[in-house]
C-alpha cells in the first residue's frame, strides 16, 4: 500500500511521458487453412486504435465492467480498487483480485515489461497518470482495445472478433462481447475454443458485472446466456501454431520479408487439427497417472499434404514441436522397413519362421511377452510384433539394405545398422515416419510432406505457387500388396486392435521402446496416413504404455473424425508386378536346364529363415 501511495505522490511531479510509439505495424503474414479459415498471424501484431463510437455500447462496457469498473472516475490508478483487492486477497489467502486499471495495463503494454517488481509498478502508475493527463478516456480505451492479447494469436478486439466469431467487432453480440472481455484474464484458460465451459462461466461473470454497473439489465444477461455461442467455421486452435512455426521459416525462404500484408494458403484442415489437438489432450490426461505427459501427431494425405499437425498438448506452455523436431526411437513401428526389405528379397507373408532365442554377438533380444511361439508365418510375426523374427530377418537380408529401404521411403535422420536396428533404435521424427508410411497408403509412391500451397498478397498477386512433381514409385508389387496385407493383420487381430474402426480398410503398426520411454502407432487407409507418438520430453519411462494402448486410442479417436471428412478409400494395390523379360529364341537356347523335381522339394523343406 505504501508503494502505491509513493507512486501516486511521484506522479504529481512525473517526468514528461515518452512519446507514444507510432501507431503503425509491420506487414502481416496471415496463415489460412485449406478452406480459407484463419490459422494464425505472424508480424504486424497491433491494428490502429479502436474507435469505440463505432462499437455497440455494450462492447466497451463489458471490458470496463470486468477489468476496471471505475475507469471513468479515476485519474490513472484507483486507490479504492487497490484497497478492495488487498482486502479480498487477504480474505482468500491468495492473489484472487488484481488492482491494475485499464490505463495502467495500457501503460505497461506501451512502455514497460511485465516484471513483478515494485519499481516497475511505480513507473506503471506514473505513466498511467501521464496518459490520463494527455489523452481522453475514449482514446485510452480505444488504444487499449487495439493492443490487448485475446489468445489464439489474436491481438486487439478486431482480430479477436474475426478469429473467434468470423465478424467485425462492430457486429459482436452481447454474449460474444462478454466472452472476449472474459478471455483477458487468462487467454489459455478462458479460450472459447479450447476451454468452452470455462469461457461460458467467465462470460456469465462479465455479464453479472455489467448488471452491477448498470450497463445491462438482469433480463438482458439472462437472454444473452440463453443464446448459443456460435464460433467461426474452422475456428482457430492454438495447436496450429506448431504447424505455422514449421512453415514460417519456409515462407521466408520462398518470398523473403514481406513489404505488404500477405496470405499463406496452407494444406491444413482446421476441423481435423482441432479434433487432433483435443483428442491428444484428452488421451494424455486419461493416462497421466501412468506418466504420459506429451503427444505428437502428423496426418498426411496421399500426396504429402499435411492435414493435421500436433506438436504437443499445450503450445503456450511448450512450443517445442515434437512432431517435426523431436527425434525418438521408433520401436517396432520400424519393423515394416525390415519386412518390406525381406519381401522385396523374395520372402512371402505365408513363409514360416521360428520364434526362438537368438544371439548376435553378445546381444540376445527378448520378446515383449518373454516367451517364444515356435513356428509361425511372417504375417503372424508382424501381427504379434515378434522381436526375434525381425532381428533374424534383418540380419539375413542385411541391415544396410533395411537402412536403404527406410531412406528410400522418406526417413532422413541417421539410421544405425547395429543388430538392434530391427527393433527401431534409430532416432526419427513423427513427420519422417508419416512420410515413410505414406508410400504404403498411396500405392507405393514416395511422399514428401509439405504445408504451403500458395502465397499471395492481400490484393491477389501470386508470389509463390507450388507445382506438383511427377510421382516417383518406390515400392513395387508383390512386395507392397504383401506388406499391406500383413499390416492389415496388425489392426485386425494383432497388437493394434484398439485402432480398429469397423467398415474401413485400415493397416498399421504399433511401436514400444525399452523401458516404455516411447510409444507409437503408425496407421493408414487409402490415401491417408496418421502417425502418433506419446512419451515424455525428458525420456522418463511411462508405466507400461505400449503402442497398442494409448497411442492406438489417440489414433482411432482422431481417425474417426478424419474418415468422416474424407471419402473412404481402400488401400491401393499399387503398380502391377514387374513382367518377366520377353522370351526369345536366344534366351531359350541359353537357358539352363530345369532343375529336377527333387530339388524343388528340397527348397520347400529347407530350414525356416
Coordinates of C-alpha atoms in Angstrom, one line a residue:
X1 CA 0.0 0.0 0.0
X2 CA 2.9 2.3 0.8
X3 CA 4.4 1.8 -2.6
X4 CA 1.2 2.8 -4.3
X5 CA 0.9 5.9 -2.2
X6 CA 4.6 6.7 -3.1
X7 CA 3.8 6.2 -6.8
X8 CA 0.8 8.5 -6.5
X9 CA 2.9 11.2 -4.9
X10 CA 5.6 10.8 -7.5
X11 CA 3.0 11.0 -10.3
X12 CA 2.4 14.6 -9.3
X13 CA 5.9 15.5 -10.4
X14 CA 6.3 12.8 -13.0
X15 CA 8.6 13.4 -15.9
X16 CA 7.3 14.1 -19.3
X17 CA 5.7 11.0 -20.9
X18 CA 7.8 9.4 -23.6
X19 CA 6.3 9.9 -27.0
X20 CA 3.8 7.1 -27.9
X21 CA 5.2 4.6 -30.4
X22 CA 3.8 5.3 -33.9
X23 CA 0.5 3.5 -34.4
X24 CA 1.8 1.6 -37.3
X25 CA 2.7 -2.1 -37.8
X26 CA 4.9 -4.2 -39.9
X27 CA 3.4 -6.2 -42.7
X28 CA 1.2 -9.1 -41.5
X29 CA 1.6 -12.7 -42.7
X30 CA -1.8 -14.4 -42.4
X31 CA -1.9 -18.2 -42.5
X32 CA -5.1 -19.8 -43.6
X33 CA -6.2 -23.4 -43.8
X34 CA -7.3 -25.3 -46.9
X35 CA -10.8 -23.7 -46.7
X36 CA -9.6 -20.1 -46.0
X37 CA -10.1 -20.1 -42.3
X38 CA -7.5 -18.1 -40.4
X39 CA -5.0 -20.2 -38.6
X40 CA -2.7 -17.5 -37.2
X41 CA -0.9 -14.3 -37.9
X42 CA 2.8 -13.5 -37.8
X43 CA 4.1 -9.9 -37.7
X44 CA 2.0 -6.8 -37.5
X45 CA 0.5 -7.5 -34.1
X46 CA -1.4 -4.3 -33.5
X47 CA -4.0 -2.6 -35.5
X48 CA -4.9 1.1 -35.3
X49 CA -6.7 2.4 -32.2
X50 CA -10.3 1.2 -32.0
X51 CA -13.0 3.8 -32.5
X52 CA -15.2 2.9 -29.6
X53 CA -18.0 5.0 -31.0
X54 CA -18.4 2.5 -33.8
X55 CA -18.9 -0.4 -31.4
X56 CA -22.2 -1.3 -29.7
X57 CA -22.2 0.4 -26.4
X58 CA -22.1 -2.9 -24.5
X59 CA -18.8 -3.9 -26.1
X60 CA -16.6 -1.3 -24.3
X61 CA -18.9 -1.6 -21.3
X62 CA -18.1 -5.3 -20.9
X63 CA -14.3 -4.6 -20.6
X64 CA -14.8 -1.7 -18.2
X65 CA -17.2 -3.7 -16.0
X66 CA -14.8 -6.7 -15.6
X67 CA -11.4 -5.0 -15.9
X68 CA -11.8 -1.6 -14.4
X69 CA -15.3 -0.5 -13.3
X70 CA -14.2 2.8 -12.0
X71 CA -12.4 3.6 -15.3
X72 CA -14.3 6.8 -16.0
X73 CA -13.8 8.1 -12.4
X74 CA -10.1 7.6 -11.6
X75 CA -7.1 9.5 -12.9
X76 CA -5.0 6.6 -14.0
X77 CA -4.8 4.5 -10.9
X78 CA -7.6 3.5 -8.5
X79 CA -6.9 3.7 -4.7
X80 CA -10.3 2.3 -3.9
X81 CA -9.7 -0.6 -6.3
X82 CA -6.3 -1.2 -4.7
X83 CA -7.8 -1.3 -1.2
X84 CA -10.6 -3.6 -2.3
X85 CA -8.0 -6.0 -3.9
X86 CA -5.9 -6.0 -0.7
X87 CA -9.0 -7.0 1.4
X88 CA -10.2 -9.7 -1.0
X89 CA -6.7 -11.2 -1.4
X90 CA -6.2 -11.2 2.4
X91 CA -9.6 -12.9 3.0
X92 CA -8.9 -15.6 0.4
X93 CA -5.2 -16.0 1.2
X94 CA -4.1 -15.7 -2.4
X95 CA -3.9 -13.2 -5.3
X96 CA -7.6 -13.5 -6.3
X97 CA -8.1 -10.0 -7.5
X98 CA -5.8 -7.5 -9.2
X99 CA -5.7 -3.8 -8.9
X100 CA -4.3 -2.6 -12.3
X101 CA -6.6 -0.2 -14.1
X102 CA -7.1 -0.2 -17.8
X103 CA -4.8 2.8 -18.1
X104 CA -2.1 1.0 -16.1
X105 CA -2.4 -2.1 -18.3
X106 CA -2.0 0.2 -21.4
X107 CA 1.0 1.9 -19.8
X108 CA 2.6 -1.5 -19.2
X109 CA 1.8 -2.6 -22.7
X110 CA 3.3 0.5 -24.3
X111 CA 6.3 1.3 -22.2
X112 CA 7.2 -1.4 -19.7
X113 CA 7.8 -5.1 -19.2
X114 CA 5.7 -7.5 -17.1
X115 CA 8.4 -7.9 -14.4
X116 CA 6.9 -8.2 -11.0
X117 CA 8.9 -5.6 -9.2
X118 CA 7.9 -2.6 -7.1
X119 CA 10.0 -0.3 -9.3
X120 CA 8.1 -1.4 -12.4
X121 CA 4.8 -1.0 -10.6
X122 CA 5.6 2.6 -9.5
X123 CA 6.6 3.5 -13.1
X124 CA 3.4 2.0 -14.3
X125 CA 1.3 4.2 -12.1
X126 CA 3.3 7.3 -13.1
X127 CA 2.9 6.6 -16.8
X128 CA -0.8 5.9 -16.3
X129 CA -1.3 9.3 -14.7
X130 CA 0.5 10.9 -17.5
X131 CA -1.6 9.0 -20.1
X132 CA -4.7 10.3 -18.4
X133 CA -3.4 13.9 -18.5
X134 CA -2.6 13.6 -22.2
X135 CA -5.4 11.6 -23.7
X136 CA -9.2 11.3 -23.3
X137 CA -10.8 8.3 -21.8
X138 CA -12.2 7.4 -25.2
X139 CA -8.7 7.5 -26.7
X140 CA -7.2 5.4 -23.9
X141 CA -9.9 2.7 -24.1
X142 CA -9.6 2.6 -27.9
X143 CA -5.8 2.2 -27.8
X144 CA -6.2 -0.5 -25.1
X145 CA -8.7 -2.5 -27.1
X146 CA -6.3 -2.4 -30.1
X147 CA -3.4 -4.0 -28.2
X148 CA -4.6 -6.5 -25.6
X149 CA -4.0 -10.2 -26.2
X150 CA -7.0 -12.4 -26.6
X151 CA -5.3 -15.7 -27.2
X152 CA -5.1 -17.9 -30.3
X153 CA -2.6 -15.4 -31.8
X154 CA -5.1 -12.5 -31.8
X155 CA -4.1 -9.0 -30.7
X156 CA -6.8 -6.4 -30.4
X157 CA -10.5 -6.8 -30.4
X158 CA -10.9 -6.7 -34.2
X159 CA -8.6 -9.6 -34.7
X160 CA -10.1 -11.5 -31.9
X161 CA -13.7 -10.9 -33.1
X162 CA -12.8 -12.2 -36.6
X163 CA -10.7 -15.1 -35.2
X164 CA -13.4 -16.4 -32.9
X165 CA -16.6 -15.3 -34.5
X166 CA -15.8 -14.5 -38.1
X167 CA -17.2 -11.0 -37.9
X168 CA -16.2 -7.4 -37.3
X169 CA -16.1 -6.2 -33.7
X170 CA -18.9 -3.7 -34.7
X171 CA -21.2 -6.7 -35.1
X172 CA -20.5 -8.5 -31.8
X173 CA -23.5 -9.7 -29.8
X174 CA -23.7 -9.1 -26.1
X175 CA -22.7 -12.7 -25.3
X176 CA -19.8 -12.5 -27.7
X177 CA -18.6 -9.2 -26.2
X178 CA -18.7 -10.7 -22.7
X179 CA -16.8 -13.8 -23.9
X180 CA -14.0 -11.7 -25.3
X181 CA -13.8 -9.5 -22.2
X182 CA -13.6 -12.7 -20.2
X183 CA -10.7 -14.0 -22.2
X184 CA -8.3 -11.3 -21.0
X185 CA -7.9 -12.8 -17.5
X186 CA -6.3 -15.9 -19.0
X187 CA -6.2 -16.4 -22.8
X188 CA -5.5 -20.1 -22.3
X189 CA -8.0 -21.0 -19.5
X190 CA -10.9 -18.9 -21.0
X191 CA -10.3 -19.6 -24.7
X192 CA -13.8 -20.2 -26.1
X193 CA -12.4 -22.9 -28.5
X194 CA -10.1 -24.8 -26.2
X195 CA -12.0 -24.3 -22.9
X196 CA -15.6 -23.6 -23.8
X197 CA -17.1 -24.4 -20.4
X198 CA -14.6 -22.1 -18.6
X199 CA -15.2 -19.4 -21.2
X200 CA -19.0 -19.6 -20.7
X201 CA -18.7 -19.4 -16.9
X202 CA -16.4 -16.4 -17.3
X203 CA -18.7 -14.7 -19.8
X204 CA -21.6 -15.0 -17.3
X205 CA -19.4 -13.4 -14.7
X206 CA -18.7 -10.5 -17.0
X207 CA -22.5 -10.1 -17.7
X208 CA -23.1 -10.1 -13.9
X209 CA -20.5 -7.3 -13.5
X210 CA -22.3 -5.4 -16.3
X211 CA -25.6 -5.7 -14.4
X212 CA -23.9 -4.4 -11.3
X213 CA -22.5 -1.4 -13.1
X214 CA -25.9 -0.7 -14.8
X215 CA -24.7 -1.4 -18.3
X216 CA -27.3 -4.0 -18.9
X217 CA -30.4 -5.4 -17.1
X218 CA -30.7 -8.8 -15.4
X219 CA -33.1 -9.8 -18.2
X220 CA -30.5 -8.9 -20.9
X221 CA -28.0 -11.0 -19.0
X222 CA -30.3 -14.0 -18.9
X223 CA -31.2 -13.6 -22.6
X224 CA -27.6 -13.3 -23.6
X225 CA -26.6 -16.5 -21.9
X226 CA -29.5 -18.4 -23.4
X227 CA -28.2 -17.8 -26.9
X228 CA -25.7 -20.4 -28.0
X229 CA -22.2 -19.2 -28.8
X230 CA -21.5 -19.7 -32.4
X231 CA -17.8 -19.9 -33.3
X232 CA -16.4 -19.1 -36.7
X233 CA -16.2 -22.1 -39.1
X234 CA -12.9 -23.8 -38.6
X235 CA -12.2 -21.6 -35.5
X236 CA -8.6 -21.3 -34.7
X237 CA -6.9 -23.6 -32.2
X238 CA -3.5 -22.7 -30.7
X239 CA -2.3 -26.1 -31.7
X240 CA -2.0 -24.8 -35.2
X241 CA 0.9 -22.6 -34.0
X242 CA 3.1 -25.7 -34.2
X243 CA 2.3 -26.0 -37.9
X244 CA 2.7 -22.3 -38.5
X245 CA 6.1 -22.3 -36.8
X246 CA 7.2 -25.2 -39.1
X247 CA 6.1 -23.2 -42.2
X248 CA 7.3 -19.7 -41.2
X249 CA 11.0 -20.4 -42.0
X250 CA 9.9 -22.0 -45.3
X251 CA 7.8 -19.0 -46.1
X252 CA 10.8 -16.6 -45.6
X253 CA 12.9 -18.7 -47.9
X254 CA 10.2 -18.6 -50.6
X255 CA 9.3 -14.9 -50.6
X256 CA 11.5 -13.2 -48.0
X257 CA 10.4 -10.5 -45.7
X258 CA 7.1 -9.1 -46.9
X259 CA 6.6 -5.3 -47.5
X260 CA 2.9 -5.7 -47.7
X261 CA 0.3 -8.0 -46.0
X262 CA 0.4 -11.5 -47.5
X263 CA -1.7 -14.6 -47.2
X264 CA -0.2 -18.0 -47.0
X265 CA -2.6 -20.7 -48.2
X266 CA -1.8 -24.0 -46.4
X267 CA -2.8 -27.6 -46.6
X268 CA -4.1 -27.8 -43.0
X269 CA -7.7 -28.9 -42.4
X270 CA -8.7 -26.9 -39.3
X271 CA -11.5 -29.2 -38.3
X272 CA -9.1 -32.1 -38.3
X273 CA -6.5 -30.0 -36.4
X274 CA -9.0 -29.2 -33.7
X275 CA -10.0 -32.8 -33.5
X276 CA -6.4 -34.0 -33.3
X277 CA -5.4 -31.4 -30.6
X278 CA -8.5 -32.1 -28.5
X279 CA -8.1 -35.9 -28.7
X280 CA -4.4 -35.7 -27.8
X281 CA -5.1 -33.6 -24.7
X282 CA -7.9 -35.9 -23.6
X283 CA -5.8 -39.1 -24.1
X284 CA -2.8 -37.7 -22.3
X285 CA -5.0 -36.6 -19.4
X286 CA -6.5 -40.1 -19.3
X287 CA -3.1 -41.7 -18.9
X288 CA -1.4 -39.1 -16.8
X289 CA -1.2 -41.4 -13.8
X290 CA 0.9 -43.7 -16.0
X291 CA 3.5 -40.9 -16.6
X292 CA 2.2 -39.9 -20.0
X293 CA 2.9 -36.2 -20.4
X294 CA 3.2 -35.5 -24.1
X295 CA 1.9 -36.5 -27.5
X296 CA 2.5 -35.6 -31.2
X297 CA 0.5 -36.4 -34.3
X298 CA 1.0 -35.9 -38.0
X299 CA -1.6 -36.7 -40.7
X300 CA -0.8 -36.6 -44.4
X301 CA -2.9 -37.3 -47.5
X302 CA -1.5 -39.5 -50.3
X303 CA 0.3 -36.5 -51.9
X304 CA 2.0 -35.4 -48.8
X305 CA -0.2 -32.5 -47.8
X306 CA -0.2 -32.0 -44.0
X307 CA -3.8 -32.2 -42.9
X308 CA -3.1 -32.0 -39.1
X309 CA 0.0 -31.5 -37.0
X310 CA 0.0 -31.6 -33.2
X311 CA 3.5 -30.8 -31.8
X312 CA 2.4 -31.1 -28.2
X313 CA -0.6 -30.8 -25.9
X314 CA -0.1 -27.1 -24.9
X315 CA 1.6 -24.7 -27.3
X316 CA 1.6 -21.8 -24.9
X317 CA 3.3 -23.8 -22.2
X318 CA 5.7 -25.7 -24.5
X319 CA 6.0 -24.5 -28.1
X320 CA 8.7 -27.1 -28.9
X321 CA 7.4 -29.1 -32.0
X322 CA 7.7 -32.8 -31.2
X323 CA 6.0 -33.7 -34.5
X324 CA 8.9 -32.2 -36.5
X325 CA 11.9 -31.5 -34.3
X326 CA 11.9 -34.3 -31.8
X327 CA 13.8 -37.5 -32.6
X328 CA 12.8 -40.6 -30.7
X329 CA 13.3 -44.3 -31.1
X330 CA 10.6 -45.8 -33.3
X331 CA 10.4 -49.2 -31.6
X332 CA 8.5 -51.8 -33.5
X333 CA 6.9 -49.1 -35.8
X334 CA 10.3 -49.5 -37.6
X335 CA 9.7 -53.2 -38.4
X336 CA 7.7 -52.6 -41.7
X337 CA 11.0 -51.5 -43.2
X338 CA 12.6 -54.8 -42.2
X339 CA 9.7 -56.8 -43.6
X340 CA 9.5 -54.8 -46.8
X341 CA 13.2 -55.4 -47.4
X342 CA 12.6 -59.1 -46.9
X343 CA 9.5 -59.2 -49.2
X344 CA 11.5 -57.4 -51.9
X345 CA 14.2 -60.1 -51.5
X346 CA 11.6 -62.8 -52.2
X347 CA 10.0 -63.7 -48.9
X348 CA 6.2 -64.0 -48.7
X349 CA 3.7 -63.5 -45.9
X350 CA 3.0 -67.2 -45.7
X351 CA 6.6 -68.3 -45.3
X352 CA 7.2 -69.9 -42.0
X353 CA 9.8 -68.8 -39.4
X354 CA 10.6 -69.8 -35.9
X355 CA 10.3 -67.6 -32.9
X356 CA 13.1 -68.8 -30.7
X357 CA 16.0 -67.4 -28.8
X358 CA 18.7 -65.7 -30.9
X359 CA 22.1 -64.2 -30.1
X360 CA 24.0 -61.9 -32.3
X361 CA 27.4 -61.1 -30.9
X362 CA 26.8 -60.6 -27.2
X363 CA 23.2 -59.4 -27.7
X364 CA 20.1 -61.6 -27.2
X365 CA 16.8 -59.8 -27.9
X366 CA 13.7 -60.7 -26.0
X367 CA 10.0 -60.6 -27.0
X368 CA 7.6 -58.4 -25.1
X369 CA 5.9 -61.4 -23.6
X370 CA 9.3 -63.0 -22.6
X371 CA 8.0 -66.2 -24.3
X372 CA 8.6 -67.9 -27.7
X373 CA 5.8 -69.0 -30.0
X374 CA 7.7 -71.5 -32.1
X375 CA 6.8 -71.8 -35.8
X376 CA 4.7 -69.0 -37.3
X377 CA 4.3 -67.2 -40.6
X378 CA 5.8 -63.9 -41.4
X379 CA 2.3 -62.4 -41.3
X380 CA 1.7 -63.7 -37.8
X381 CA 5.2 -62.5 -36.7
X382 CA 4.3 -59.0 -37.8
X383 CA 0.8 -59.1 -36.2
X384 CA 2.3 -60.2 -32.9
X385 CA 5.3 -57.9 -33.2
X386 CA 7.8 -60.7 -32.6
X387 CA 11.2 -59.3 -31.9
X388 CA 13.3 -62.3 -32.5
X389 CA 11.9 -62.9 -36.0
X390 CA 12.5 -59.2 -37.0
X391 CA 16.1 -59.3 -35.7
X392 CA 16.9 -62.6 -37.5
X393 CA 15.3 -61.3 -40.7
X394 CA 17.2 -58.0 -40.7
X395 CA 20.4 -60.0 -40.2
X396 CA 19.7 -62.2 -43.1
X397 CA 18.6 -59.6 -45.7
X398 CA 21.3 -57.1 -44.5
X399 CA 20.8 -54.3 -42.1
X400 CA 22.4 -51.9 -44.6
X401 CA 19.6 -52.9 -47.0
X402 CA 17.0 -52.2 -44.4
X403 CA 18.5 -48.7 -43.8
X404 CA 18.4 -48.1 -47.5
X405 CA 14.8 -49.1 -47.7
X406 CA 13.9 -46.6 -44.9
X407 CA 15.8 -43.8 -46.6
X408 CA 14.1 -44.6 -49.9
X409 CA 10.7 -44.2 -48.2
X410 CA 11.5 -40.8 -46.6
X411 CA 13.5 -41.3 -43.4
X412 CA 16.1 -38.6 -43.5
X413 CA 17.6 -39.0 -40.0
X414 CA 20.7 -41.1 -39.5
X415 CA 20.0 -44.8 -39.4
X416 CA 22.2 -47.1 -37.3
X417 CA 23.0 -50.6 -38.6
X418 CA 23.8 -52.4 -35.4
X419 CA 21.9 -55.6 -34.6
X420 CA 19.2 -53.8 -32.6
X421 CA 18.3 -51.5 -35.5
X422 CA 15.5 -54.0 -36.5
X423 CA 13.7 -53.1 -33.2
X424 CA 13.7 -49.4 -34.0
X425 CA 16.6 -48.0 -32.1
X426 CA 17.3 -45.2 -34.7
X427 CA 16.0 -41.8 -33.8
X428 CA 13.3 -40.4 -36.0
X429 CA 10.5 -37.8 -36.0
X430 CA 6.8 -38.5 -36.4
X431 CA 6.9 -36.4 -39.6
X432 CA 9.5 -38.7 -41.1
X433 CA 7.5 -41.8 -40.1
X434 CA 4.4 -40.3 -41.7
X435 CA 6.3 -39.7 -45.0
X436 CA 7.6 -43.3 -45.0
X437 CA 4.2 -44.9 -44.2
X438 CA 2.6 -42.6 -46.8
X439 CA 4.1 -44.8 -49.6
X440 CA 2.2 -47.8 -48.1
X441 CA -1.0 -45.9 -48.2
X442 CA -0.9 -44.4 -51.7
X443 CA 0.1 -47.3 -53.9
X444 CA 3.9 -47.1 -53.4
X445 CA 4.8 -43.6 -54.4
X446 CA 7.3 -41.6 -52.4
X447 CA 5.7 -38.9 -50.2
X448 CA 7.3 -35.6 -49.3
X449 CA 5.4 -33.8 -46.6
X450 CA 4.5 -30.1 -47.3
X451 CA 2.2 -27.4 -46.0
X452 CA 2.3 -24.4 -48.3
X453 CA 0.1 -24.4 -51.4
X454 CA 0.3 -20.7 -52.4
X455 CA 1.4 -17.3 -51.1
X456 CA -0.3 -14.2 -52.4
X457 CA -0.6 -10.5 -51.5
X458 CA -3.9 -9.3 -50.0
X459 CA -4.5 -7.7 -53.4
X460 CA -4.3 -11.1 -55.1
X461 CA -0.8 -11.1 -56.6
X462 CA 0.6 -14.6 -56.5
X463 CA 4.1 -14.6 -55.0
X464 CA 4.5 -18.4 -54.9
X465 CA 2.6 -21.4 -56.3
X466 CA 3.5 -25.0 -55.5
X467 CA 4.0 -27.1 -58.6
X468 CA 3.2 -30.8 -58.4
X469 CA 6.1 -33.0 -59.3
X470 CA 5.9 -36.3 -61.1
X471 CA 5.1 -39.3 -58.9
X472 CA 8.1 -41.4 -58.1
X473 CA 7.3 -45.1 -57.3
X474 CA 9.5 -46.5 -54.6
X475 CA 7.7 -49.8 -53.8
X476 CA 6.7 -52.3 -56.4
X477 CA 4.5 -55.4 -56.2
X478 CA 4.1 -58.0 -55.0
X479 CA 6.1 -56.6 -52.0
X480 CA 3.7 -53.7 -51.5
X481 CA 0.5 -55.7 -51.5
X482 CA 2.0 -58.3 -49.3
X483 CA 3.2 -55.7 -46.8
X484 CA -0.2 -54.1 -46.7
X485 CA -1.8 -57.5 -46.1
X486 CA 0.5 -58.1 -43.2
X487 CA -0.1 -54.7 -41.7
X488 CA -3.9 -55.0 -42.0
X489 CA -3.5 -58.1 -39.8
X490 CA -1.9 -55.9 -37.1
X491 CA -5.1 -53.9 -36.8
X492 CA -7.5 -56.8 -37.4
X493 CA -6.1 -59.3 -34.9
X494 CA -2.7 -58.2 -33.7
X495 CA -1.1 -55.7 -31.4
X496 CA -3.1 -52.8 -32.9
X497 CA -6.7 -53.9 -32.5
X498 CA -7.5 -50.8 -30.4
X499 CA -7.1 -48.8 -33.6
X500 CA -9.8 -50.8 -35.4
X501 CA -12.7 -48.8 -36.9
X502 CA -15.3 -51.1 -38.4
X503 CA -16.1 -50.6 -42.0
X504 CA -12.8 -49.2 -43.1
X505 CA -9.7 -50.6 -44.8
X506 CA -7.0 -49.9 -42.1
X507 CA -3.5 -51.1 -41.6
X508 CA -0.7 -50.0 -39.3
X509 CA 2.0 -50.9 -36.8
X510 CA 2.5 -50.4 -33.1
X511 CA 5.8 -49.4 -31.6
X512 CA 7.1 -49.5 -28.0
X513 CA 10.7 -48.9 -26.9
X514 CA 12.6 -50.4 -24.0
X515 CA 11.5 -49.2 -20.5
X516 CA 8.4 -47.7 -22.1
X517 CA 10.1 -44.4 -22.9
X518 CA 8.3 -44.1 -26.3
X519 CA 5.1 -45.5 -27.7
X520 CA 3.9 -45.1 -31.3
X521 CA 1.0 -46.0 -33.6
X522 CA 1.5 -45.5 -37.3
X523 CA -1.5 -46.4 -39.4
X524 CA -3.2 -45.6 -42.7
X525 CA -6.1 -46.1 -45.0
X526 CA -6.3 -45.5 -48.7
X527 CA -4.5 -42.2 -49.4
X528 CA -4.3 -41.0 -45.7
X529 CA -1.7 -41.8 -43.1
X530 CA -1.5 -40.7 -39.4
X531 CA 1.4 -41.2 -37.0
X532 CA 1.1 -40.8 -33.3
X533 CA 3.9 -40.6 -30.7
X534 CA 3.5 -40.4 -26.9
X535 CA 6.1 -40.1 -24.2
X536 CA 7.9 -37.6 -22.0
X537 CA 10.2 -34.8 -23.2
X538 CA 12.9 -35.8 -20.8
X539 CA 12.8 -39.5 -21.7
X540 CA 11.2 -40.6 -18.4
X541 CA 9.7 -44.0 -18.7
X542 CA 5.9 -44.4 -18.8
X543 CA 4.1 -47.1 -16.8
X544 CA 3.5 -50.0 -19.2
X545 CA 2.3 -47.8 -22.0
X546 CA 2.6 -49.6 -25.3
X547 CA 1.9 -48.5 -28.9
X548 CA -1.2 -50.7 -28.9
X549 CA -2.7 -48.8 -25.9
X550 CA -2.8 -45.0 -25.6
X551 CA -1.3 -44.2 -29.0
X552 CA -3.7 -46.5 -30.8
X553 CA -6.6 -44.9 -28.8
X554 CA -5.4 -41.4 -29.9
X555 CA -5.1 -42.6 -33.5
X556 CA -8.5 -44.1 -33.5
X557 CA -10.1 -41.1 -31.9
X558 CA -8.6 -38.7 -34.5
X559 CA -9.2 -41.0 -37.5
X560 CA -12.9 -41.4 -36.5
X561 CA -13.2 -37.7 -37.5
X562 CA -10.8 -37.8 -40.4
X563 CA -12.5 -40.7 -42.1
X564 CA -15.8 -38.9 -41.9
X565 CA -14.3 -35.8 -43.7
X566 CA -12.6 -37.9 -46.4
X567 CA -14.4 -40.3 -48.7
X568 CA -13.4 -43.9 -47.6
X569 CA -10.9 -45.5 -49.9
X570 CA -9.4 -49.0 -50.0
X571 CA -5.6 -49.1 -49.6
X572 CA -4.4 -49.2 -53.2
X573 CA -2.9 -52.3 -54.6
X574 CA -0.1 -50.4 -56.2
X575 CA 1.7 -50.9 -59.5
X576 CA 1.3 -54.2 -61.4
X577 CA 4.1 -56.7 -60.7
X578 CA 7.1 -56.4 -63.0
X579 CA 6.6 -58.5 -66.1
X580 CA 9.3 -61.2 -66.8
X581 CA 11.7 -60.4 -69.6
X582 CA 10.3 -61.4 -73.0
X583 CA 11.2 -64.9 -74.2
X584 CA 13.2 -65.1 -77.4
X585 CA 14.8 -68.0 -79.2
X586 CA 18.2 -66.8 -78.0
X587 CA 17.2 -66.7 -74.3
X588 CA 15.5 -70.1 -74.6
X589 CA 18.7 -71.6 -76.1
X590 CA 20.8 -70.0 -73.4
X591 CA 18.5 -71.0 -70.5
X592 CA 19.9 -73.6 -68.1
X593 CA 18.2 -77.0 -67.8
X594 CA 15.2 -77.1 -65.5
X595 CA 16.1 -78.5 -62.0
X596 CA 14.8 -81.9 -61.2
X597 CA 11.7 -82.3 -59.1
X598 CA 13.7 -83.4 -56.1
X599 CA 15.4 -80.1 -55.9
X600 CA 12.0 -78.3 -55.7
X601 CA 11.1 -80.5 -52.7
X602 CA 14.4 -79.6 -51.0
X603 CA 13.7 -75.9 -51.3
X604 CA 10.2 -76.4 -49.8
X605 CA 11.6 -78.4 -46.9
X606 CA 14.5 -76.1 -46.3
X607 CA 15.0 -74.9 -42.7
X608 CA 12.9 -71.9 -41.9
X609 CA 14.5 -68.5 -42.1

